[in-house]
Structures are given as C-alpha cells and as structure tokens.
Short mmCIF file of C-alpha atoms in Angstrom, two decimals:
data_model
loop_
_atom_site.label_atom_id
_atom_site.label_comp_id
_atom_site.label_asym_id
_atom_site.label_seq_id
_atom_site.Cartn_x
_atom_site.Cartn_y
_atom_site.Cartn_z
CA VAL A 1255 0.00 0.00 0.00
CA GLU A 1256 1.31 3.41 -0.94
CA PHE A 1257 -0.20 6.73 0.07
CA LEU A 1258 -0.16 9.99 -1.89
CA TYR A 1259 -1.46 13.17 -0.30
CA CYS A 1260 -4.53 14.80 -1.82
CA ASP A 1261 -6.76 17.48 -0.29
CA LEU A 1262 -10.12 17.28 -2.04
CA ALA A 1263 -10.95 20.79 -0.85
CA SER A 1264 -8.04 22.22 -2.88
CA MET A 1265 -7.97 22.32 -6.66
CA LYS A 1266 -4.21 22.88 -6.52
CA SER A 1267 -3.69 19.82 -4.31
CA ILE A 1268 -5.82 17.67 -6.62
CA ARG A 1269 -3.80 18.72 -9.66
CA GLN A 1270 -0.53 18.05 -7.82
CA PHE A 1271 -1.77 14.61 -6.76
CA VAL A 1272 -2.75 13.68 -10.32
CA GLN A 1273 0.64 14.83 -11.59
CA GLN A 1274 2.40 12.66 -8.97
CA PHE A 1275 0.21 9.67 -9.76
CA ARG A 1276 0.71 9.94 -13.51
CA ALA A 1277 4.48 10.14 -13.01
CA LYS A 1278 4.36 6.59 -11.62
CA ASN A 1279 2.96 5.27 -14.92
CA CYS A 1280 0.59 2.98 -13.04
CA PRO A 1281 -2.70 1.68 -14.40
CA LEU A 1282 -5.87 2.76 -12.60
CA HIS A 1283 -8.56 0.12 -12.38
CA VAL A 1284 -10.73 1.47 -9.55
CA LEU A 1285 -11.37 5.03 -8.40
CA VAL A 1286 -13.49 5.50 -5.28
CA ASN A 1287 -14.72 9.04 -4.62
CA ASN A 1288 -15.47 8.99 -0.90
CA ALA A 1289 -14.31 12.24 0.75
CA GLY A 1290 -16.86 14.48 2.38
CA VAL A 1291 -18.09 16.82 5.09
CA MET A 1292 -21.61 17.08 6.46
CA LEU A 1293 -23.62 19.92 8.01
CA VAL A 1294 -20.61 22.17 8.48
CA PRO A 1295 -21.17 25.86 9.30
CA GLU A 1296 -21.00 28.24 6.37
CA ARG A 1297 -17.41 28.44 5.21
CA LYS A 1298 -15.37 28.28 2.02
CA THR A 1299 -12.56 26.19 0.58
CA GLU A 1300 -9.28 27.87 -0.38
CA ASP A 1301 -10.69 28.27 -3.90
CA GLY A 1302 -13.70 30.18 -2.59
CA PHE A 1303 -16.27 27.40 -3.00
CA GLU A 1304 -18.93 26.65 -0.41
CA GLU A 1305 -17.38 23.74 1.47
CA HIS A 1306 -20.03 21.06 0.90
CA PHE A 1307 -20.19 21.76 -2.82
CA GLY A 1308 -16.46 22.35 -3.19
CA LEU A 1309 -15.20 19.32 -1.29
CA ASN A 1310 -18.00 16.77 -1.63
CA TYR A 1311 -18.70 17.43 -5.30
CA LEU A 1312 -16.28 19.69 -7.20
CA GLY A 1313 -13.18 18.01 -5.75
CA HIS A 1314 -14.36 14.64 -7.01
CA PHE A 1315 -15.51 16.11 -10.32
CA LEU A 1316 -12.05 17.53 -11.03
CA LEU A 1317 -10.18 14.47 -9.74
CA THR A 1318 -12.23 12.09 -11.87
CA ASN A 1319 -11.89 14.19 -15.01
CA LEU A 1320 -8.12 14.51 -14.62
CA LEU A 1321 -7.80 10.74 -14.20
CA LEU A 1322 -10.16 9.76 -17.02
CA ASP A 1323 -7.45 9.20 -19.60
CA THR A 1324 -5.62 6.82 -17.28
CA LEU A 1325 -8.84 4.99 -16.45
CA LYS A 1326 -9.68 4.61 -20.16
CA GLN A 1327 -6.22 3.21 -20.88
CA SER A 1328 -6.54 0.75 -17.97
CA GLY A 1329 -9.96 -0.69 -18.81
CA THR A 1330 -10.46 -3.58 -21.21
CA HIS A 1331 -13.49 -5.16 -22.86
CA SER A 1332 -13.55 -7.97 -20.29
CA HIS A 1333 -12.43 -5.92 -17.28
CA ASN A 1334 -13.73 -2.37 -17.26
CA ALA A 1335 -12.07 0.24 -15.08
CA ARG A 1336 -14.56 1.37 -12.44
CA ILE A 1337 -15.48 4.73 -10.92
CA ILE A 1338 -17.48 4.53 -7.70
CA THR A 1339 -18.85 7.72 -6.19
CA VAL A 1340 -20.34 7.73 -2.69
CA SER A 1341 -23.51 9.77 -2.35
CA SER A 1342 -26.24 9.54 0.30
CA ALA A 1343 -29.96 8.97 0.70
CA THR A 1344 -30.02 12.68 1.56
CA HIS A 1345 -29.89 13.34 -2.19
CA TYR A 1346 -33.57 12.38 -2.35
CA VAL A 1347 -34.47 15.68 -0.62
CA GLY A 1348 -31.76 17.68 -2.35
CA LYS A 1349 -32.44 20.58 -4.71
CA LEU A 1350 -29.92 21.76 -7.27
CA HIS A 1351 -29.81 25.55 -7.50
CA LEU A 1352 -27.91 26.14 -10.75
CA ASN A 1353 -28.09 29.90 -10.25
CA ASP A 1354 -26.76 29.63 -6.69
CA LEU A 1355 -24.61 26.51 -6.38
CA GLN A 1356 -22.56 28.23 -3.67
CA SER A 1357 -25.64 28.78 -1.44
CA ARG A 1358 -24.89 32.50 -1.20
CA CYS A 1359 -28.50 33.66 -1.15
CA SER A 1360 -29.62 31.55 1.78
CA TYR A 1361 -27.26 29.13 3.50
CA SER A 1362 -28.57 25.98 5.13
CA PRO A 1363 -26.14 23.23 6.22
CA HIS A 1364 -28.77 20.58 5.43
CA GLY A 1365 -29.64 22.12 2.07
CA ALA A 1366 -26.00 22.54 1.03
CA TYR A 1367 -25.13 18.96 2.02
CA ALA A 1368 -28.15 17.51 0.21
CA GLN A 1369 -27.36 19.55 -2.90
CA SER A 1370 -23.79 18.25 -2.99
CA LYS A 1371 -25.01 14.66 -2.74
CA LEU A 1372 -27.60 15.17 -5.49
CA ALA A 1373 -24.89 16.70 -7.67
CA LEU A 1374 -22.81 13.53 -7.28
CA VAL A 1375 -25.67 11.40 -8.61
CA LEU A 1376 -26.30 13.72 -11.56
CA PHE A 1377 -22.55 13.75 -12.28
CA THR A 1378 -22.35 9.95 -12.25
CA TYR A 1379 -25.22 9.52 -14.70
CA ARG A 1380 -23.84 12.14 -17.09
CA LEU A 1381 -20.35 10.65 -16.82
CA GLN A 1382 -21.64 7.18 -17.72
CA HIS A 1383 -23.51 8.61 -20.70
CA LEU A 1384 -20.29 10.21 -21.97
CA LEU A 1385 -18.22 7.09 -21.35
CA THR A 1386 -20.72 4.99 -23.30
CA ALA A 1387 -20.83 7.52 -26.14
CA ASN A 1388 -17.04 7.36 -26.39
CA GLY A 1389 -16.96 3.55 -26.32
CA SER A 1390 -14.74 3.62 -23.24
CA HIS A 1391 -14.14 0.52 -21.15
CA VAL A 1392 -14.93 2.43 -17.96
CA THR A 1393 -18.08 2.31 -15.83
CA ALA A 1394 -19.37 4.88 -13.35
CA ASN A 1395 -21.74 3.99 -10.53
CA VAL A 1396 -22.97 5.77 -7.44
CA VAL A 1397 -23.34 4.22 -3.97
CA ASP A 1398 -25.53 4.95 -0.96
CA PRO A 1399 -23.66 3.49 2.05
CA GLY A 1400 -26.58 3.92 4.44
CA VAL A 1401 -26.42 5.49 7.89
CA VAL A 1402 -22.93 4.71 9.16
CA ASN A 1403 -21.47 5.33 12.62
CA THR A 1404 -18.55 7.62 11.78
CA GLU A 1405 -17.23 11.06 12.74
CA LEU A 1406 -19.21 12.59 9.87
CA TYR A 1407 -21.87 13.58 12.41
CA LYS A 1408 -19.65 15.81 14.54
CA HIS A 1409 -21.39 18.99 13.36
CA VAL A 1410 -24.95 17.92 14.20
CA PHE A 1411 -26.90 19.47 17.09
CA TRP A 1412 -25.90 18.13 20.52
CA VAL A 1413 -29.28 16.47 21.09
CA VAL A 1414 -28.79 14.47 17.89
CA LYS A 1415 -25.32 13.50 19.07
CA VAL A 1416 -26.78 12.13 22.32
CA VAL A 1417 -29.45 10.16 20.46
CA LYS A 1418 -26.81 8.83 18.08
CA TRP A 1419 -24.59 7.79 20.99
CA MET A 1420 -27.52 5.92 22.59
CA THR A 1421 -28.87 4.23 19.46
CA ALA A 1422 -25.92 3.82 17.08
CA TRP A 1423 -25.44 0.18 18.05
CA LEU A 1424 -29.01 -0.56 16.97
CA PHE A 1425 -29.70 1.68 13.97
CA PHE A 1426 -26.32 2.62 12.52
CA LYS A 1427 -24.06 0.51 10.35
CA THR A 1428 -20.46 -0.05 11.37
CA PRO A 1429 -17.85 1.48 9.04
CA GLU A 1430 -17.16 -2.03 7.73
CA GLU A 1431 -20.84 -2.56 6.95
CA GLY A 1432 -21.07 0.89 5.41
CA ALA A 1433 -18.18 0.11 3.08
CA SER A 1434 -19.69 -3.15 1.81
CA THR A 1435 -21.64 -1.69 -1.11
CA THR A 1436 -18.67 0.40 -2.24
CA ILE A 1437 -16.51 -2.73 -2.23
CA TYR A 1438 -19.25 -4.60 -4.09
CA ALA A 1439 -19.31 -1.88 -6.76
CA ALA A 1440 -15.51 -1.97 -7.01
CA VAL A 1441 -14.87 -5.70 -7.35
CA SER A 1442 -18.06 -7.73 -7.85
CA PRO A 1443 -18.34 -9.65 -11.15
CA GLU A 1444 -22.08 -8.97 -10.98
CA VAL A 1445 -21.61 -5.33 -11.96
CA GLU A 1446 -18.89 -5.90 -14.56
CA GLY A 1447 -19.71 -3.70 -17.54
CA ALA A 1448 -22.73 -2.13 -15.80
CA GLY A 1449 -22.69 1.62 -15.32
CA GLY A 1450 -25.06 4.41 -14.39
CA CYS A 1451 -26.43 2.44 -11.43
CA TYR A 1452 -27.49 3.67 -8.00
CA LEU A 1453 -26.50 0.96 -5.52
CA TYR A 1454 -27.77 0.42 -1.98
CA ASN A 1455 -27.16 -2.68 0.14
CA GLU A 1456 -25.39 -4.26 -2.83
CA GLU A 1457 -28.48 -3.94 -5.03
CA ARG A 1458 -29.45 -1.63 -7.85
CA THR A 1459 -32.22 0.72 -6.83
CA LYS A 1460 -33.89 3.92 -8.01
CA SER A 1461 -32.45 7.31 -7.18
CA ALA A 1462 -34.41 10.56 -6.96
CA ASP A 1463 -36.49 11.31 -10.07
CA ILE A 1464 -34.72 14.63 -10.64
CA ALA A 1465 -31.38 12.80 -10.95
CA TYR A 1466 -32.53 11.30 -14.28
CA ASP A 1467 -33.12 14.75 -15.82
CA GLU A 1468 -30.60 14.68 -18.70
CA GLU A 1469 -30.80 18.41 -19.33
CA LEU A 1470 -30.00 19.11 -15.68
CA GLN A 1471 -27.12 16.64 -15.88
CA ARG A 1472 -25.71 18.47 -18.92
CA ARG A 1473 -26.08 21.92 -17.39
CA LEU A 1474 -24.44 20.88 -14.14
CA TRP A 1475 -21.54 19.28 -16.04
CA THR A 1476 -20.95 22.42 -18.13
CA GLU A 1477 -21.10 24.70 -15.10
CA SER A 1478 -18.79 22.40 -13.13
CA CYS A 1479 -16.20 22.53 -15.91
CA LYS A 1480 -16.24 26.33 -15.74
CA MET A 1481 -15.88 26.30 -11.96
CA VAL A 1482 -12.84 24.00 -11.87
CA GLY A 1483 -11.24 25.38 -15.01
CA ILE A 1484 -11.27 22.43 -17.41
CA SER A 1485 -12.39 22.13 -21.01
CA ASP A 1486 -15.98 21.02 -21.55
CA GLU A 1487 -15.33 18.70 -24.49
CA ALA A 1488 -18.42 16.76 -23.42
CA SER A 1489 -20.67 19.62 -24.54
CA ARG A 1490 -20.15 18.49 -28.11
CA LEU A 1491 -21.50 15.04 -27.36
CA PRO A 1492 -25.21 14.13 -27.30
#
C-alpha cells in the first residue's frame, strides 16, 4: 500500500496529486470518490467554493476528469475500469440551485449537504452517458452506504449526538458494513460492464427522479467545468 497526499478541498492539491500519480505510470482500475463533510457551518474552501459543494462534489468532479485518460487506458473489454462515487440517501431531498450553487443567497447546512449529494448522482449519470458515447471501457456507478457510525456527524446538534450515541449500536451501520456496497461496486463480477447504477445494500435501486433529468445533468456538467477550469469537451457530445 502506498499513500499519496490529496486534499479534495483544494484544486491545486488535486492537480498536484494527479501529476504525482501519472508520473508513476501505473494503471488505474478502480477510483473511489469517498471524501466528504456534512452539516458544516458556512465556510469556504481555499478556492472560494462553499465547502459542501467544493469538497464533496467539485473536488471529485475535477479528480475524476483529470484521471479519465488513465482509467480509459486501464480498462479492457472484459475488465472495465470502475469509478465509484459515494452519495447519500439525503440526495432524495436535495435541490440543485444552478443559479446559486454556492448557497450564497440563503445558506442551510442541510440544504447545502443535500445539494452536494444530489450533484454527485447527476454527475455519475452524465459521466456514464459520456463514457458509453465514447466507447470507453470504464463504468461509473454511485453508492448509498446507508447510515454509518462515523465522525461525519460531529457537526450535528448536541441532542442528535446524544441520540446517536444511545442508538448507534441498533440503527447505525459499522464502518465495515457501510463500506460493503462500495466494495461490491468496485470488485463484484455482478456489476462488470454495468454503469449508471445507484446501488444500496449491494443492489441496484432507483435514485431521486430529478437525478434522471438529462438536461439538468448536462447543465451541471458544463457549469462544473467552468468552476474548476477544465475544457468542456463533453458539450459536443449528445
């Protein structure tokens, strides 16, 4: 196991990481996008992005796009390279505000978190559409890990923390259990060649209706490219 440093809240750090990784000339068969914050107070990343949107979504958007060429070169007809992005059931109540992705007009920790998780689902579906259109041997799926007992809840109200402490053993998954669907998406033969799926408890299920809006997927992709400073070559594809 070898570790390379990458701060998903920093576009500069992401670019430096990709440069270091490419210098190793290694294949890339599985990319898991799993960094995130939840319900943090209003604050910005070093690039000026609202933290939920900047870290949870834009960081993964840029990282994935910068690694796409390597992923395409690593995948084969019989063994596709795989991109797994971790979202949340919170995306079902999320609303994407294309005119205010940074939540400047009215900030809500819950709203900003839900928006970032919905964006990840929209991104995954658009990415799979583009990969298929290009004939790439790469699949992109999105995972809902469930309610997992981790430090992600450190910013919730103290009453919720007490309830969590009292009931986690009964209602929350362990980190190992929470990781099971991500591992399933990464290595299971059952999903070989299958992309554009929303997976929960190692099964394909339906995401929020809005996530299937192809026009919204396209608009978010184009705006995301502008925000992170990469070329939107995908805009020329159907």
